[in-house]
Tab-separated table of C-alpha atoms in Angstrom:
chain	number	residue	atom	x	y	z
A	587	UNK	CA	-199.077	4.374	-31.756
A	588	UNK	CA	-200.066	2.806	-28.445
A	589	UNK	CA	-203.352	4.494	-26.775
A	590	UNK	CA	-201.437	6.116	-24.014
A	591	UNK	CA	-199.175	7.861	-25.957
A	592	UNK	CA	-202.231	9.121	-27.965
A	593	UNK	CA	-203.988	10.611	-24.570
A	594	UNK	CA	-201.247	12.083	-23.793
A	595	UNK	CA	-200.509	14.056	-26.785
A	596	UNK	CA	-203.747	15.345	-27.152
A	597	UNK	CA	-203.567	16.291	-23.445
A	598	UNK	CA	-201.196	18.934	-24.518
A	599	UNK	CA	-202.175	22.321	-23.715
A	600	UNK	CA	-200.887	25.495	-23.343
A	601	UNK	CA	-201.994	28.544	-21.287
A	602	UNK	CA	-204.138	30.768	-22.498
A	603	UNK	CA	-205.502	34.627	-21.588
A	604	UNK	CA	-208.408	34.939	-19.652
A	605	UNK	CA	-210.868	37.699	-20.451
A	606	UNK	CA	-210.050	41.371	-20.624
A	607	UNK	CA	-212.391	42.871	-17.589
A	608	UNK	CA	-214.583	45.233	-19.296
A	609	UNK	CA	-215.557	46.803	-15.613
A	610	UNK	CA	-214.742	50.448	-15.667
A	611	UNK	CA	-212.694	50.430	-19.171
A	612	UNK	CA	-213.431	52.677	-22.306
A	613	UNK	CA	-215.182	50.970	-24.747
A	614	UNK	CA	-212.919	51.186	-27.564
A	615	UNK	CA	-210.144	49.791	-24.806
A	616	UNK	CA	-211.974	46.890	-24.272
A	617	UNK	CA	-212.866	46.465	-27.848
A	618	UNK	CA	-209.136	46.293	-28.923
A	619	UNK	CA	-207.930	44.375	-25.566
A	620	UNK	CA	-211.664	41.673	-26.579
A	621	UNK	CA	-210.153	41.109	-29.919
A	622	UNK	CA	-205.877	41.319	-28.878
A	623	UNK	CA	-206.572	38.351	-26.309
A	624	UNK	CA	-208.782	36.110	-28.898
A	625	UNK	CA	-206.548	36.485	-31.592
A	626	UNK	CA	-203.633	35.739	-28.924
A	627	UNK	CA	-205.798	32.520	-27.948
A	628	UNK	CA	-206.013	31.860	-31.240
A	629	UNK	CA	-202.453	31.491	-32.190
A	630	UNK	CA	-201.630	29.403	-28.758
A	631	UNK	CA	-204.444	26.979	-30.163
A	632	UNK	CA	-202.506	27.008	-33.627
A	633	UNK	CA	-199.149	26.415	-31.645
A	634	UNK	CA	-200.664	23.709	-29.835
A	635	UNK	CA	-202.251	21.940	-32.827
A	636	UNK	CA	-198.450	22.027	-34.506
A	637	UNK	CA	-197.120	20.595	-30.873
A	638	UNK	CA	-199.460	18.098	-30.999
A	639	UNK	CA	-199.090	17.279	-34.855
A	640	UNK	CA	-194.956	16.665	-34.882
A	641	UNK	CA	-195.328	14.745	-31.250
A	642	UNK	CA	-197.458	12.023	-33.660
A	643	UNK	CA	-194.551	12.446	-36.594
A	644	UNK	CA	-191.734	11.979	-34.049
A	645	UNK	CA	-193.431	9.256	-32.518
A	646	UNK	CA	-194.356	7.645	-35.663
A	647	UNK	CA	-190.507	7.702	-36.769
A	648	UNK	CA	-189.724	5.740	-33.480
């Protein structure tokens, strides 16, 4: 697979959350909304791992 094409799957990335603001928010609130968006991160990071991984196959197959 040429270089290019390389860079430019692994330059695939997808949006993730930012930070819950913890500024005037109940503890347990923040807690749950800490752990909801990392777990949420987590899963985009899985999605783009699988993006990235059948980009390679398909272009492989060329």
């Amino acid at each position: 697979m040429p270089s290019i094409v390389k860079e430019i799957i692994n330059d695939i990335s997808l949006p993730k959350f930012t930070k819950y603001p913890t500024n005037n928010v109940h503890d347990v609130t923040s807690n749950t909304m800490k752990k909801e968006v990392n777990d949420s991160n987590e899963r985009i990071k899985e999605i783009e791992n699988s993006i990235k991984r059948e980009a390679a196959q398909y272009i492989e197959m060329l």
